[in-house]
Coordinates of N, CA and C and ligand atoms in Angstrom, one line a residue:
M1 N -16.2 -10.0 -3.5 CA -15.3 -10.7 -2.6 C -16.0 -11.8 -1.9
K2 N -15.3 -12.9 -1.8 CA -15.9 -14.0 -1.1 C -14.6 -14.7 -0.4
A3 N -14.7 -15.0 0.9 CA -13.5 -15.6 1.5 C -14.0 -16.9 2.2
Y4 N -13.1 -17.9 2.2 CA -13.5 -19.1 2.8 C -12.2 -19.9 3.1
F5 N -12.3 -20.9 4.0 CA -11.2 -21.8 4.2 C -10.9 -22.7 3.0
Y6 N -9.6 -22.7 2.6 CA -9.2 -23.5 1.5 C -9.3 -25.0 1.9
D7 N -9.8 -25.8 0.9 CA -10.0 -27.2 1.3 C -8.8 -28.1 1.4
N8 N -7.6 -27.6 1.0 CA -6.4 -28.4 1.0 C -6.5 -29.7 0.3
L9 N -7.4 -29.9 -0.6 CA -7.5 -31.1 -1.4 C -6.6 -31.0 -2.7
P10 N -6.2 -32.2 -3.1 CA -5.4 -32.1 -4.4 C -6.2 -31.6 -5.5
G11 N -5.6 -31.2 -6.6 CA -6.3 -30.7 -7.8 C -5.7 -29.3 -8.1
D12 N -6.0 -28.9 -9.4 CA -5.4 -27.7 -9.9 C -5.6 -26.5 -8.9
Q13 N -4.6 -25.7 -8.7 CA -4.7 -24.5 -7.9 C -5.7 -23.5 -8.3
R14 N -6.1 -23.6 -9.6 CA -7.1 -22.6 -10.2 C -8.5 -23.0 -9.9
L15 N -8.7 -24.2 -9.4 CA -10.1 -24.7 -9.0 C -10.5 -23.9 -7.7
P16 N -11.8 -23.8 -7.4 CA -12.2 -23.0 -6.2 C -11.6 -23.5 -4.9
H17 N -11.5 -24.8 -4.7 CA -11.0 -25.3 -3.4 C -11.8 -24.8 -2.2
D18 N -13.1 -24.7 -2.4 CA -14.0 -24.1 -1.4 C -14.4 -25.2 -0.4
S19 N -14.0 -25.0 0.9 CA -14.3 -26.0 1.9 C -15.8 -25.9 2.3
G20 N -16.4 -24.7 2.0 CA -17.8 -24.4 2.4 C -17.8 -23.7 3.8
K21 N -16.7 -23.5 4.4 CA -16.6 -22.7 5.6 C -16.2 -21.3 5.3
A22 N -17.1 -20.3 5.5 CA -16.9 -18.9 5.2 C -16.0 -18.2 6.2
V23 N -15.4 -17.2 5.6 CA -14.5 -16.3 6.5 C -15.0 -14.9 6.2
S24 N -15.2 -14.1 7.2 CA -15.7 -12.7 7.1 C -14.6 -11.7 6.8
A25 N -15.0 -10.5 6.4 CA -14.1 -9.4 6.2 C -13.5 -9.0 7.5
D26 N -14.2 -9.1 8.6 CA -13.7 -8.8 10.0 C -12.6 -9.8 10.3
D27 N -12.8 -11.1 10.0 CA -11.7 -12.1 10.3 C -10.5 -11.7 9.5
L28 N -10.7 -11.3 8.2 CA -9.5 -10.9 7.4 C -8.8 -9.7 8.1
S29 N -9.5 -8.7 8.5 CA -8.9 -7.5 9.1 C -8.1 -7.9 10.4
S30 N -8.6 -9.0 11.1 CA -7.9 -9.4 12.3 C -6.4 -9.9 12.0
V31 N -6.2 -10.3 10.8 CA -4.8 -10.6 10.4 C -4.2 -9.5 9.5
G32 N -4.8 -8.3 9.5 CA -4.2 -7.2 8.8 C -4.6 -7.1 7.3
V33 N -5.5 -7.9 6.8 CA -5.8 -7.9 5.4 C -7.1 -7.0 5.3
L34 N -6.9 -5.9 4.5 CA -8.0 -5.0 4.3 C -8.6 -5.1 2.9
Y35 N -10.0 -5.1 2.9 CA -10.7 -5.2 1.7 C -11.6 -4.0 1.4
Y36 N -11.6 -3.6 0.2 CA -12.5 -2.5 -0.2 C -13.2 -2.8 -1.5
H37 N -14.4 -2.4 -1.7 CA -15.0 -2.4 -3.0 C -15.1 -1.0 -3.5
I38 N -14.5 -0.7 -4.6 CA -14.4 0.7 -5.1 C -14.8 0.7 -6.6
G39 N -15.9 1.5 -6.8 CA -16.5 1.5 -8.1 C -15.8 2.3 -9.2
D40 N -14.9 3.3 -8.8 CA -14.3 4.1 -9.8 C -12.9 4.6 -9.4
L41 N -12.2 5.1 -10.3 CA -10.8 5.4 -10.1 C -10.6 6.6 -9.1
E42 N -11.7 7.4 -9.1 CA -11.6 8.5 -8.1 C -11.5 8.0 -6.7
G43 N -12.3 6.9 -6.4 CA -12.2 6.3 -5.1 C -10.8 5.7 -4.8
V44 N -10.2 5.1 -5.8 CA -8.9 4.6 -5.7 C -7.9 5.7 -5.4
N45 N -8.0 6.8 -6.2 CA -7.1 7.9 -6.0 C -7.2 8.5 -4.6
K46 N -8.4 8.5 -4.0 CA -8.6 9.0 -2.7 C -7.8 8.1 -1.7
L47 N -8.1 6.8 -1.8 CA -7.4 5.8 -0.9 C -5.9 5.9 -1.0
A48 N -5.4 6.0 -2.3 CA -4.0 6.1 -2.6 C -3.4 7.4 -1.9
A49 N -4.1 8.5 -2.0 CA -3.7 9.7 -1.3 C -3.6 9.5 0.2
D50 N -4.7 9.0 0.7 CA -4.8 8.8 2.2 C -3.6 7.9 2.7
R51 N -3.3 6.9 2.0 CA -2.3 5.9 2.5 C -0.9 6.0 1.9
G52 N -0.7 7.1 1.1 CA 0.6 7.4 0.6 C 1.1 6.5 -0.5
Y53 N 0.2 5.9 -1.3 CA 0.6 5.1 -2.5 C 0.8 6.1 -3.7
K54 N 2.0 6.4 -4.0 CA 2.3 7.4 -5.0 C 2.4 6.9 -6.4
N55 N 2.7 5.6 -6.5 CA 2.9 5.0 -7.8 C 2.0 3.8 -8.1
R56 N 1.8 3.5 -9.4 CA 1.0 2.4 -9.8 C 1.3 1.9 -11.1
D57 N 1.0 0.7 -11.4 CA 1.1 0.2 -12.8 C -0.1 -0.8 -13.0
E58 N -0.2 -1.4 -14.2 CA -1.2 -2.4 -14.4 C -0.6 -3.7 -15.0
I59 N -1.1 -4.8 -14.6 CA -0.6 -6.1 -15.0 C -1.8 -6.9 -15.5
T60 N -1.6 -7.6 -16.6 CA -2.6 -8.5 -17.1 C -2.0 -9.9 -17.1
V61 N -2.6 -10.8 -16.3 CA -2.1 -12.2 -16.2 C -3.0 -13.1 -17.0
S62 N -2.5 -13.5 -18.1 CA -3.3 -14.4 -19.0 C -2.4 -15.0 -20.1
P63 N -2.7 -16.1 -20.6 CA -1.9 -16.7 -21.7 C -1.8 -15.8 -22.9
E64 N -2.8 -15.1 -23.2 CA -2.8 -14.2 -24.4 C -1.7 -13.1 -24.2
N65 N -1.6 -12.6 -22.9 CA -0.7 -11.5 -22.7 C 0.7 -12.0 -22.4
M66 N 0.8 -13.2 -21.8 CA 2.2 -13.7 -21.3 C 2.8 -14.7 -22.2
G67 N 1.9 -15.3 -23.0 CA 2.5 -16.4 -23.9 C 3.0 -17.6 -23.1
D68 N 4.2 -18.1 -23.5 CA 4.7 -19.3 -23.0 C 5.0 -19.3 -21.5
V69 N 5.3 -18.1 -21.0 CA 5.7 -18.0 -19.6 C 4.5 -18.0 -18.6
Y70 N 3.3 -18.0 -19.2 CA 2.1 -17.9 -18.3 C 2.1 -19.0 -17.3
E71 N 2.2 -20.2 -17.7 CA 2.1 -21.3 -16.7 C 3.1 -21.2 -15.6
T72 N 4.4 -20.9 -16.0 CA 5.5 -20.8 -15.1 C 5.2 -19.6 -14.1
K73 N 4.7 -18.5 -14.6 CA 4.3 -17.4 -13.8 C 3.3 -17.7 -12.7
V74 N 2.2 -18.4 -13.2 CA 1.1 -18.8 -12.3 C 1.6 -19.7 -11.2
K75 N 2.5 -20.6 -11.6 CA 3.1 -21.5 -10.6 C 3.9 -20.7 -9.6
S76 N 4.7 -19.7 -10.0 CA 5.5 -19.0 -9.1 C 4.7 -18.0 -8.2
F77 N 3.7 -17.4 -8.7 CA 2.8 -16.6 -7.9 C 2.2 -17.4 -6.7
F78 N 2.1 -18.8 -6.9 CA 1.5 -19.6 -6.0 C 2.4 -20.2 -4.9
E79 N 3.7 -19.8 -5.0 CA 4.7 -20.2 -4.0 C 4.4 -19.4 -2.7
E80 N 4.3 -20.0 -1.6 CA 4.0 -19.2 -0.4 C 5.2 -18.3 -0.1
H81 N 4.8 -17.0 0.1 CA 5.9 -16.0 0.3 C 5.4 -14.8 1.1
L82 N 6.3 -13.9 1.4 CA 5.9 -12.6 2.0 C 6.7 -11.5 1.3
H83 N 6.3 -10.3 1.6 CA 7.1 -9.1 1.1 C 7.4 -8.2 2.2
E84 N 8.4 -7.3 2.0 CA 8.7 -6.4 3.1 C 8.0 -5.1 2.9
D85 N 6.9 -5.1 2.2 CA 6.0 -3.9 2.0 C 4.6 -4.4 1.7
E86 N 3.6 -3.5 1.8 CA 2.3 -3.9 1.5 C 2.1 -4.4 0.1
E87 N 1.2 -5.3 -0.2 CA 0.9 -5.7 -1.5 C -0.6 -5.2 -1.8
I88 N -0.7 -4.3 -2.7 CA -2.0 -3.7 -2.9 C -2.5 -4.0 -4.4
R89 N -3.6 -4.5 -4.5 CA -4.1 -4.9 -5.8 C -5.6 -4.4 -6.0
Y90 N -5.8 -3.7 -7.1 CA -7.1 -3.3 -7.5 C -7.5 -4.0 -8.7
I91 N -8.6 -4.8 -8.7 CA -8.9 -5.7 -9.8 C -9.8 -4.9 -10.8
R92 N -9.3 -4.8 -12.0 CA -9.9 -4.1 -13.1 C -10.8 -4.9 -13.9
D93 N -10.5 -6.2 -14.0 CA -11.2 -7.1 -14.9 C -10.8 -8.5 -14.6
G94 N -11.7 -9.5 -14.9 CA -11.4 -10.9 -14.6 C -11.5 -11.2 -13.1
Q95 N -10.9 -12.3 -12.7 CA -10.9 -12.6 -11.3 C -9.8 -13.5 -10.9
G96 N -9.6 -13.7 -9.6 CA -8.5 -14.5 -9.2 C -8.6 -14.7 -7.7
Y97 N -7.6 -15.5 -7.2 CA -7.6 -15.9 -5.7 C -6.3 -15.5 -5.1
F98 N -6.5 -14.8 -3.9 CA -5.4 -14.6 -3.0 C -5.6 -15.5 -1.8
D99 N -4.6 -16.3 -1.5 CA -4.7 -17.1 -0.3 C -3.8 -16.5 0.8
V100 N -4.3 -16.4 2.0 CA -3.5 -15.8 3.1 C -3.5 -16.8 4.3
R101 N -2.5 -16.8 5.1 CA -2.5 -17.6 6.3 C -3.2 -16.9 7.4
N102 N -4.1 -17.6 8.2 CA -4.8 -17.0 9.3 C -4.0 -17.2 10.6
K103 N -4.5 -16.8 11.7 CA -3.8 -16.9 13.0 C -3.4 -18.4 13.3
G104 N -4.2 -19.3 12.8 CA -3.9 -20.7 13.1 C -3.1 -21.3 12.0
D105 N -2.5 -20.5 11.1 CA -1.7 -20.9 10.0 C -2.5 -21.8 8.9
Q106 N -3.8 -21.6 8.9 CA -4.6 -22.2 7.9 C -4.7 -21.3 6.7
W107 N -4.9 -21.9 5.5 CA -5.1 -21.1 4.3 C -6.5 -20.6 4.2
V108 N -6.7 -19.3 4.0 CA -7.9 -18.7 3.7 C -7.9 -18.2 2.3
R109 N -8.9 -18.6 1.5 CA -8.9 -18.2 0.1 C -9.8 -17.0 -0.1
I110 N -9.3 -15.9 -0.8 CA -10.1 -14.7 -1.0 C -10.3 -14.6 -2.5
Q111 N -11.6 -14.7 -2.9 CA -11.9 -14.6 -4.3 C -12.2 -13.1 -4.7
L112 N -11.4 -12.6 -5.6 CA -11.5 -11.2 -6.0 C -12.0 -11.0 -7.4
E113 N -12.8 -10.0 -7.6 CA -13.3 -9.7 -9.0 C -13.3 -8.2 -9.2
K114 N -13.7 -7.8 -10.4 CA -13.7 -6.4 -10.8 C -14.1 -5.5 -9.7
D115 N -13.4 -4.4 -9.4 CA -13.6 -3.4 -8.4 C -13.3 -3.7 -7.0
D116 N -12.8 -5.0 -6.8 CA -12.3 -5.3 -5.5 C -10.9 -4.8 -5.3
L117 N -10.6 -4.3 -4.1 CA -9.2 -3.8 -3.8 C -8.8 -4.5 -2.5
I118 N -7.6 -5.1 -2.5 CA -7.1 -5.7 -1.3 C -5.7 -5.2 -0.9
I119 N -5.5 -5.1 0.4 CA -4.2 -4.7 0.9 C -3.7 -5.8 1.8
L120 N -2.6 -6.4 1.4 CA -2.0 -7.4 2.3 C -0.9 -6.7 3.0
P121 N -0.8 -6.9 4.4 CA 0.2 -6.2 5.1 C 1.6 -6.8 4.8
A122 N 2.7 -6.0 5.0 CA 4.0 -6.5 5.0 C 4.2 -7.6 6.0
G123 N 4.8 -8.7 5.5 CA 5.2 -9.8 6.5 C 4.2 -10.9 6.5
I124 N 3.0 -10.8 5.8 CA 2.0 -11.9 5.9 C 2.4 -12.9 4.8
Y125 N 2.3 -14.2 5.2 CA 2.5 -15.2 4.2 C 1.2 -15.4 3.3
H126 N 1.4 -15.4 2.0 CA 0.3 -15.5 1.1 C 0.8 -16.1 -0.3
R127 N -0.2 -16.2 -1.2 CA 0.1 -16.7 -2.5 C -1.1 -16.3 -3.4
F128 N -0.9 -16.3 -4.7 CA -1.9 -15.9 -5.7 C -2.1 -16.9 -6.8
T129 N -3.3 -17.0 -7.3 CA -3.5 -17.7 -8.5 C -4.6 -17.2 -9.3
T130 N -4.5 -17.3 -10.6 CA -5.7 -17.1 -11.4 C -6.7 -18.2 -11.2
D131 N -7.9 -18.0 -11.7 CA -8.9 -19.1 -11.6 C -9.0 -19.8 -12.9
E132 N -10.1 -20.6 -13.1 CA -10.2 -21.3 -14.3 C -10.4 -20.5 -15.6
S133 N -10.7 -19.2 -15.4 CA -10.8 -18.3 -16.6 C -9.5 -17.9 -17.1
N134 N -8.4 -18.1 -16.3 CA -7.0 -17.8 -16.7 C -6.9 -16.3 -17.2
Y135 N -7.6 -15.4 -16.5 CA -7.5 -14.0 -16.9 C -7.8 -13.1 -15.7
I136 N -6.9 -12.2 -15.4 CA -7.1 -11.2 -14.5 C -6.3 -9.9 -14.9
Q137 N -6.9 -8.8 -14.7 CA -6.2 -7.5 -15.0 C -6.3 -6.8 -13.6
A138 N -5.1 -6.3 -13.2 CA -5.1 -5.6 -11.9 C -4.2 -4.4 -11.9
M139 N -4.5 -3.4 -11.1 CA -3.6 -2.3 -10.8 C -2.8 -2.6 -9.6
R140 N -1.5 -2.4 -9.7 CA -0.6 -2.6 -8.5 C -0.2 -1.2 -8.0
L141 N -0.5 -1.0 -6.7 CA -0.2 0.3 -6.2 C 1.0 0.1 -5.2
F142 N 1.8 1.2 -5.1 CA 3.0 1.1 -4.2 C 3.4 2.5 -3.7
K143 N 4.1 2.5 -2.6 CA 4.5 3.8 -2.0 C 5.6 4.4 -2.7
E144 N 6.7 3.7 -2.8 CA 7.9 4.4 -3.4 C 8.3 3.6 -4.6
E145 N 9.4 2.8 -4.5 CA 9.8 1.9 -5.6 C 9.1 0.6 -5.3
P146 N 8.6 -0.1 -6.4 CA 8.0 -1.4 -6.1 C 9.0 -2.3 -5.6
K147 N 8.7 -3.0 -4.5 CA 9.5 -4.0 -3.9 C 8.8 -5.3 -4.0
W148 N 8.7 -5.9 -5.2 CA 7.9 -7.1 -5.4 C 8.6 -8.3 -5.0
T149 N 9.9 -8.2 -4.6 CA 10.7 -9.4 -4.3 C 9.9 -10.4 -3.4
P150 N 9.6 -11.5 -3.8 CA 8.9 -12.5 -2.9 C 10.0 -13.2 -2.1
L151 N 9.8 -13.3 -0.8 CA 10.6 -14.1 0.0 C 9.9 -15.3 0.4
N152 N 10.3 -16.4 -0.2 CA 9.6 -17.7 0.1 C 9.7 -18.2 1.5
R153 N 8.6 -18.8 2.0 CA 8.5 -19.2 3.4 C 9.7 -20.1 3.8
S154 N 10.3 -19.7 4.9 CA 11.4 -20.6 5.5 C 11.6 -20.1 6.9
G155 N 12.1 -21.0 7.7 CA 12.4 -20.7 9.1 C 13.3 -19.5 9.2
E156 N 14.2 -19.3 8.3 CA 15.1 -18.2 8.3 C 14.4 -16.9 8.4
L157 N 13.2 -16.8 7.8 CA 12.4 -15.6 7.8 C 11.9 -15.2 9.2
D158 N 11.9 -16.2 10.1 CA 11.4 -15.9 11.5 C 12.2 -14.7 12.1
T159 N 13.4 -14.5 11.7 CA 14.1 -13.3 12.2 C 14.1 -12.1 11.3
N160 N 13.4 -12.2 10.2 CA 13.3 -11.0 9.4 C 12.5 -9.9 10.1
P161 N 13.0 -8.7 10.2 CA 12.3 -7.6 10.9 C 10.9 -7.4 10.5
Y162 N 10.6 -7.5 9.2 CA 9.2 -7.2 8.7 C 8.3 -8.3 9.1
R163 N 8.8 -9.6 9.1 CA 8.0 -10.7 9.6 C 7.8 -10.6 11.1
K164 N 8.8 -10.2 11.8 CA 8.7 -10.1 13.3 C 7.7 -9.1 13.6
E165 N 7.7 -7.9 12.9 CA 6.8 -6.9 13.2 C 5.3 -7.3 12.9
Y166 N 5.2 -8.1 11.8 CA 3.8 -8.6 11.5 C 3.4 -9.5 12.5
V167 N 4.2 -10.5 13.0 CA 3.8 -11.5 14.0 C 3.4 -10.8 15.3
S168 N 4.2 -9.8 15.7 CA 3.9 -9.1 17.0 C 2.6 -8.3 16.9
Q169 N 2.3 -7.8 15.7 CA 1.1 -7.0 15.6 C -0.2 -7.8 15.4
F170 N -0.1 -8.9 14.7 CA -1.3 -9.6 14.3 C -1.5 -11.1 14.8
L171 N -0.4 -11.8 15.1 CA -0.5 -13.2 15.4 C -0.5 -13.5 16.9
Ligands
KMT201 C1 1.4 -11.0 -7.2 O1 2.2 -10.3 -6.6 O2 1.1 -12.1 -6.9 C2 0.8 -10.5 -8.4 O3 1.0 -9.4 -8.8 C3 -0.2 -11.4 -9.1 C4 -1.0 -10.7 -10.1 S1 -1.9 -9.4 -9.6 C5 -3.6 -10.0 -9.4
NI202 NI1 3.0 -11.4 -3.1

């Protein structure tokens, strides 16, 4: 894992966009983003049991796996959004970037690779992209039914109870 301020410069979303200003794991936890490096499934099982993640599946994001819809999917993952539940991803292979908004509403880019596990809290604005390798395989964990519905950023979400709870807890 490596985290840094996104440079906000034009160019493909899959480029590093590294401003050179680092962000620490403590800074991430101050906005509710939790990071773990877990070397085996036993460790993931333990975390899942502790936090009540009963279900899981695996997703491979690559042109080989997705065909024609790959480019559209990658664009849609990169729309700024939130969820009404945690987003938990355990990277099994490849790498990619999760961008999250910090307290000052700036983008922080989190580069994840194999064995990295990230937990984004409900209500945080974020987005995802593959990198130039165009390949990531991840396990998605969830508590009950997967609630993947992305709610794209808008002023209307200011009154969403999950957003309000997130703002009161972390911002
Ligand atoms: C998401 O919710 O953005 C995804 O599942 C992206 C692929 S998982 C690395
Ligand atoms: Ni999401």
